[in-house]
Structure formats: C-alpha cells, structure tokens
mmCIF file of C-alpha atoms in Angstrom:
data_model
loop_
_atom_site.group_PDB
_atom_site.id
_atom_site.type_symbol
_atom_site.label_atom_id
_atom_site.label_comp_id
_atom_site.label_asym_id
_atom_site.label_seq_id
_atom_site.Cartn_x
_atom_site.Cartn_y
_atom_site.Cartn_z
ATOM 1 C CA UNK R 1 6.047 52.677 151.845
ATOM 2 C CA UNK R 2 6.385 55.898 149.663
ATOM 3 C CA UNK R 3 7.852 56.346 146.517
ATOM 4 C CA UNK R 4 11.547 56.118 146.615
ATOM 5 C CA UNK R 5 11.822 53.908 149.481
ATOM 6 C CA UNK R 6 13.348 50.251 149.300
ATOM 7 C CA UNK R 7 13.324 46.856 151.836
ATOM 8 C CA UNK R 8 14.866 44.156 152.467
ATOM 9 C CA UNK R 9 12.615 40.730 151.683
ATOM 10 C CA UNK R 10 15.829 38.330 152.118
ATOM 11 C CA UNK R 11 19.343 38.094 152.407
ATOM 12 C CA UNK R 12 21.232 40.258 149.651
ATOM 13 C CA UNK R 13 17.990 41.613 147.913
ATOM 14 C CA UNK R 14 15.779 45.015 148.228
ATOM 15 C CA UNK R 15 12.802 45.791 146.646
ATOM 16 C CA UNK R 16 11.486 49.464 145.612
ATOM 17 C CA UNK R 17 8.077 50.134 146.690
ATOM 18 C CA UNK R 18 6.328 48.635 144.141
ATOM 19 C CA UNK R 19 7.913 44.856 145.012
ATOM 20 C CA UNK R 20 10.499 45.013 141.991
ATOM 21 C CA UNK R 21 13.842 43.653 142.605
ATOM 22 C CA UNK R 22 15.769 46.919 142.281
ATOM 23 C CA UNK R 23 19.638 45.946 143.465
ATOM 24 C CA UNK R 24 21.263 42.696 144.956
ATOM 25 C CA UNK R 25 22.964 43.614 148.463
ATOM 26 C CA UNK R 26 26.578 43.166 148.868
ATOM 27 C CA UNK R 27 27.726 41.659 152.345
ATOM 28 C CA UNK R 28 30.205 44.311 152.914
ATOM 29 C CA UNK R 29 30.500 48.116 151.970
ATOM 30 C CA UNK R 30 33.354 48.350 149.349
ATOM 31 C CA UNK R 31 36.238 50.551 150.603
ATOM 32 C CA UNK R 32 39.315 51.654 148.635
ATOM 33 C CA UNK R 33 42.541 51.544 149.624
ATOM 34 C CA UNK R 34 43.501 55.581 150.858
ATOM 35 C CA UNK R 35 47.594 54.683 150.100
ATOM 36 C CA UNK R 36 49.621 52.468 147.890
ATOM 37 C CA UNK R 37 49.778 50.389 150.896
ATOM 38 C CA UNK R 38 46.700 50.818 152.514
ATOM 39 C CA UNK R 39 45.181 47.381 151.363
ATOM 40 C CA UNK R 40 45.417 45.556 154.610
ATOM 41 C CA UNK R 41 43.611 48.951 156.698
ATOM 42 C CA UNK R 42 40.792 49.124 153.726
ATOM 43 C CA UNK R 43 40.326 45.144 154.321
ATOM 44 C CA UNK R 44 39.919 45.840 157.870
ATOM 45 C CA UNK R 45 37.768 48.374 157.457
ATOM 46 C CA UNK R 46 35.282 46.536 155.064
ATOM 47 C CA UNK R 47 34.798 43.341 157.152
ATOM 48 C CA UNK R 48 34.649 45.659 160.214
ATOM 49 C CA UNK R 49 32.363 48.212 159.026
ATOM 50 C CA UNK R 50 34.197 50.985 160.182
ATOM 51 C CA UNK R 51 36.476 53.745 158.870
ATOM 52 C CA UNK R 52 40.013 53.851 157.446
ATOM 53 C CA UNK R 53 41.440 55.777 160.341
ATOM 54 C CA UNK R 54 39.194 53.295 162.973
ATOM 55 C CA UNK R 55 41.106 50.314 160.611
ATOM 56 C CA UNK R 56 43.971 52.154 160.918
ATOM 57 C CA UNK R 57 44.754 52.416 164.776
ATOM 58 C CA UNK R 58 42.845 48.936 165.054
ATOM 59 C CA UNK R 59 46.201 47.393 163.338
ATOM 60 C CA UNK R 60 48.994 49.802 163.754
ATOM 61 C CA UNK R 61 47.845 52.194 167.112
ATOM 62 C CA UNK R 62 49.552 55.602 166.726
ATOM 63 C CA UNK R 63 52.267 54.495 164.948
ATOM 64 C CA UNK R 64 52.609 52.939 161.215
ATOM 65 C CA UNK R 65 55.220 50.670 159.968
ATOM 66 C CA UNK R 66 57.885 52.287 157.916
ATOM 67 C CA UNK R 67 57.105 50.275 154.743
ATOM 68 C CA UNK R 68 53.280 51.003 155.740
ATOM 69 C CA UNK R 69 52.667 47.186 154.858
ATOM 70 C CA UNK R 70 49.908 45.112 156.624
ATOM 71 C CA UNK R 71 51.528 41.433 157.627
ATOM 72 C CA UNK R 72 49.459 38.563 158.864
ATOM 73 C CA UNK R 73 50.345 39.254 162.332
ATOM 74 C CA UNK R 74 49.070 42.856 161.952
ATOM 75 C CA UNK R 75 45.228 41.309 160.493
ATOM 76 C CA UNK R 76 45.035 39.357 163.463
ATOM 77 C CA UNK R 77 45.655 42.189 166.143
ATOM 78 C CA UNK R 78 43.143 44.348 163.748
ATOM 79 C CA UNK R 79 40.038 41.530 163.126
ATOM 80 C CA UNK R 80 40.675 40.548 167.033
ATOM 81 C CA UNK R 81 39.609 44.668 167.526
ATOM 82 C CA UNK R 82 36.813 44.127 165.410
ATOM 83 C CA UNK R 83 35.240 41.291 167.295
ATOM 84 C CA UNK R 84 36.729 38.673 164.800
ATOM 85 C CA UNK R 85 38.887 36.073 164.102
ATOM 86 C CA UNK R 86 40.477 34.204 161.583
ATOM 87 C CA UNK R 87 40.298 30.618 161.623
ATOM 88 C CA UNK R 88 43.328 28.535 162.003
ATOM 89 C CA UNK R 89 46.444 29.448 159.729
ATOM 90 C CA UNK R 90 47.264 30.696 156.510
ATOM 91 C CA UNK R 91 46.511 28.569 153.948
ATOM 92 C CA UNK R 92 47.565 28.265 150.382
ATOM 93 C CA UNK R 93 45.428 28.103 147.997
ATOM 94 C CA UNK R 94 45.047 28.193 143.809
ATOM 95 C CA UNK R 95 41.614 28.805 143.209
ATOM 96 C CA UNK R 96 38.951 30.674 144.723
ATOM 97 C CA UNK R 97 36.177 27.814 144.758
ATOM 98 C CA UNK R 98 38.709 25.866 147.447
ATOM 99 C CA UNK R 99 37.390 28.885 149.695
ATOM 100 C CA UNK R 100 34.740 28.024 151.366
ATOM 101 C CA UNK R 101 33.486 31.373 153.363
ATOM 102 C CA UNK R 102 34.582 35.166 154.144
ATOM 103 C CA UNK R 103 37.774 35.269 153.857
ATOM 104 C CA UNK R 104 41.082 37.580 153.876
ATOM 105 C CA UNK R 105 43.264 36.496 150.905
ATOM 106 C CA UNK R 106 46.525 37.563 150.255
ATOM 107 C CA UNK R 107 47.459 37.842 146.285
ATOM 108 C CA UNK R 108 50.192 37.897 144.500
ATOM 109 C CA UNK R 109 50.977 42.014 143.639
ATOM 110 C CA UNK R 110 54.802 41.781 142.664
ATOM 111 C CA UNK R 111 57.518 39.027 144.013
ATOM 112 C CA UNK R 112 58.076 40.377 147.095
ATOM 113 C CA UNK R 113 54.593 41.854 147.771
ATOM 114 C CA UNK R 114 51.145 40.599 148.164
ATOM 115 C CA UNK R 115 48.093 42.291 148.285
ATOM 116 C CA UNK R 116 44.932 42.130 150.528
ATOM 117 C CA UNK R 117 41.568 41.512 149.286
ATOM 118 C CA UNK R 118 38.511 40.259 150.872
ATOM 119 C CA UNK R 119 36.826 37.079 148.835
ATOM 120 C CA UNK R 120 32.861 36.319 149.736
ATOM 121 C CA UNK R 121 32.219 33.147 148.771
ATOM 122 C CA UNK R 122 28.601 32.849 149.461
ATOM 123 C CA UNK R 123 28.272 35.263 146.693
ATOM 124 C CA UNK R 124 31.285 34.402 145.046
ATOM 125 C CA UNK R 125 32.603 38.214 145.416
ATOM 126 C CA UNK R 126 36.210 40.349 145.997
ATOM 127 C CA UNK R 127 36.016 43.345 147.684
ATOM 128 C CA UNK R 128 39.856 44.620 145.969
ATOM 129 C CA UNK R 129 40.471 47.581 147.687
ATOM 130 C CA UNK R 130 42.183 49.179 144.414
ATOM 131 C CA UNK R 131 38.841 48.785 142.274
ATOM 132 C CA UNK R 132 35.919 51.050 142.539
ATOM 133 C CA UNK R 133 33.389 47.788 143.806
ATOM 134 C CA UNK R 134 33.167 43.963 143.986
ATOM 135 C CA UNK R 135 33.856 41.875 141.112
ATOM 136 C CA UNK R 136 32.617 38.364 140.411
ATOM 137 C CA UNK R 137 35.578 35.972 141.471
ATOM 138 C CA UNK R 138 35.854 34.342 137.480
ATOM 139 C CA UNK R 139 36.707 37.612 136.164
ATOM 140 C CA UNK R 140 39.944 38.244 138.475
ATOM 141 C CA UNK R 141 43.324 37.721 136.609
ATOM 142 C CA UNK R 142 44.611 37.411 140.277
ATOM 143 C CA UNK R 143 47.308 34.982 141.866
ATOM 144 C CA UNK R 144 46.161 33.586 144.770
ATOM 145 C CA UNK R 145 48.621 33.070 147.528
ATOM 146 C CA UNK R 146 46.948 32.277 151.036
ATOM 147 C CA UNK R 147 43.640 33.150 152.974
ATOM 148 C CA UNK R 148 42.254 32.595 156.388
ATOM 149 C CA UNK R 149 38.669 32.226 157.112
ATOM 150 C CA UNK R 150 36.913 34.630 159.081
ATOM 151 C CA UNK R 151 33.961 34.349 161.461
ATOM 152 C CA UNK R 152 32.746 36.297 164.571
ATOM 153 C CA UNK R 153 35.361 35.995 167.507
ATOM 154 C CA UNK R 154 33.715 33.735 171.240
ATOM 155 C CA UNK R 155 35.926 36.900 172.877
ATOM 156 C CA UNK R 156 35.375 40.938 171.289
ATOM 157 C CA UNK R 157 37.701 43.055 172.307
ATOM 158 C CA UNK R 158 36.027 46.506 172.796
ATOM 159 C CA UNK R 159 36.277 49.314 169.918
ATOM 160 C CA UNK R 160 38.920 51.793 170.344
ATOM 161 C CA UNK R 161 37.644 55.451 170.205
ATOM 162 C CA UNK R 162 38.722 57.199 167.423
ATOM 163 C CA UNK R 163 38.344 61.150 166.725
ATOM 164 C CA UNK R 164 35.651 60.521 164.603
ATOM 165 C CA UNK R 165 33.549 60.003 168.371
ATOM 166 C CA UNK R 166 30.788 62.287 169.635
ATOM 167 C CA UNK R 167 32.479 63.630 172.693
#
C-alpha cells in the first residue's frame, strides 16, 4: 500500500499505510441542509447516500410543498424510495440514550416547527443538517420531540432516475 493510501481494519476505523489509526469512520456522509427547510431532504439524503435533488424527488416528486416542510408522512414515502423503513410509529422521547439505533428524530426548532436530524446511536452521533459534521449526542442543547427507528426495508422500491444519470 503506498504512501498516502488508507484501509479499513474494522467497522468505523482506517489506518494509513503504516498501520496508525489515522480517522474514525462515520456511518453516514454528513450533508447540509441546501434551504431553511431543507432538513427533512438532507436527512434523506444522508441515510440514503444519495444527493439532495435524488432526496428531493424521493419525498416530494416534481413538486414541493408550499411551506417546503418535510412531515412524517413525507420520510416515509422518501426512506420507502431508499430501500428503508422506519419501524413502527413516532415515538416520544427525552433523551437520546432511550434510542436505541439509527434513527430520524424530530427536534424541537421553534413552537410550531421541528427539525430533522439523524441520531446514530451505535456511535452515539447527530448528523444536524445545519452544522458543518456530526457532533457527539452530550454536547447537543437540543429538544427532543419524537424518532422512528430505521433499518433496511424486506420490500426496496427501485431508485428513481434523476438528471444527475449517465444517459
């Protein structure tokens, strides 16, 4: 392996060519949100691992929403695209170590708003699409309001093409 090169030797963990431990691997590539709204399609689009505008038409097709706002019914249709699923309902919730998993959590932003993040907690991580990169959970001054566990869905719906395509 030549200078400059790194592997994986576990979950989460590279190594540079000499065998030091050089960065810890996140789960998910960080995204930030593209609008004031844009939370929900930047959550989609981290847990997917595709694009804003892939997110995008996953959850809203050619059309967005007036207030641009993501709902709950709006995740579903998106993860569904993505070949997941949440499981069961919304749940509420007041810390993050009652989450036991991937999850999509909805925080508290303003009364009538909430605010999408994704919460990792096998490496006790949120992916908030208005920061720059994960942040351990403990530092977070943020309300939690609900989540929904996330795993790989028995029934993928195939990937919509998106302009982004080779044609």
């Amino acid at each position: 392996m030549g200078a400059g090169r790194h592997r994986r030797i576990s979950p989460g963990l590279i190594t540079s060519f000499k065998g030091a431990i050089v960065a810890k691997m996140t789960r998910f590539t960080h995204i930030q949100q593209s609008s004031s709204t844009g939370c929900g399609i930047a959550c989609l689009a981290m847990v997917g691992g595709i694009s804003l505008e892939e997110a995008a038409v996953h959850l809203f097709g050619d059309t967005t929403p007036d207030t641009g706002r993501t709902l709950w019914g709006d995740m579903r249709k998106g993860l569904r695209a993505v070949g997941l699923e949440g499981i069961g309902n919304p749940t509420r919730v007041s810390a993050w170590h009652n989450i036991h998993g991937v999850a999509l959590v909805a925080v508290s932003r303003t009364k009538e708003n909430w605010h999408w993040i994704i919460y990792d907690a096998f490496d006790d991580l949120l992916y908030d699409p208005l920061r720059t990169g994960p942040i351990p959970a403990k530092t977070s001054r943020r309300k939690l309001v609900s989540y929904l566990l996330l795993r790989r869905s028995r029934y993928p719906i195939p990937r919509v093409p998106t302009s982004n395509d080779k044609r």
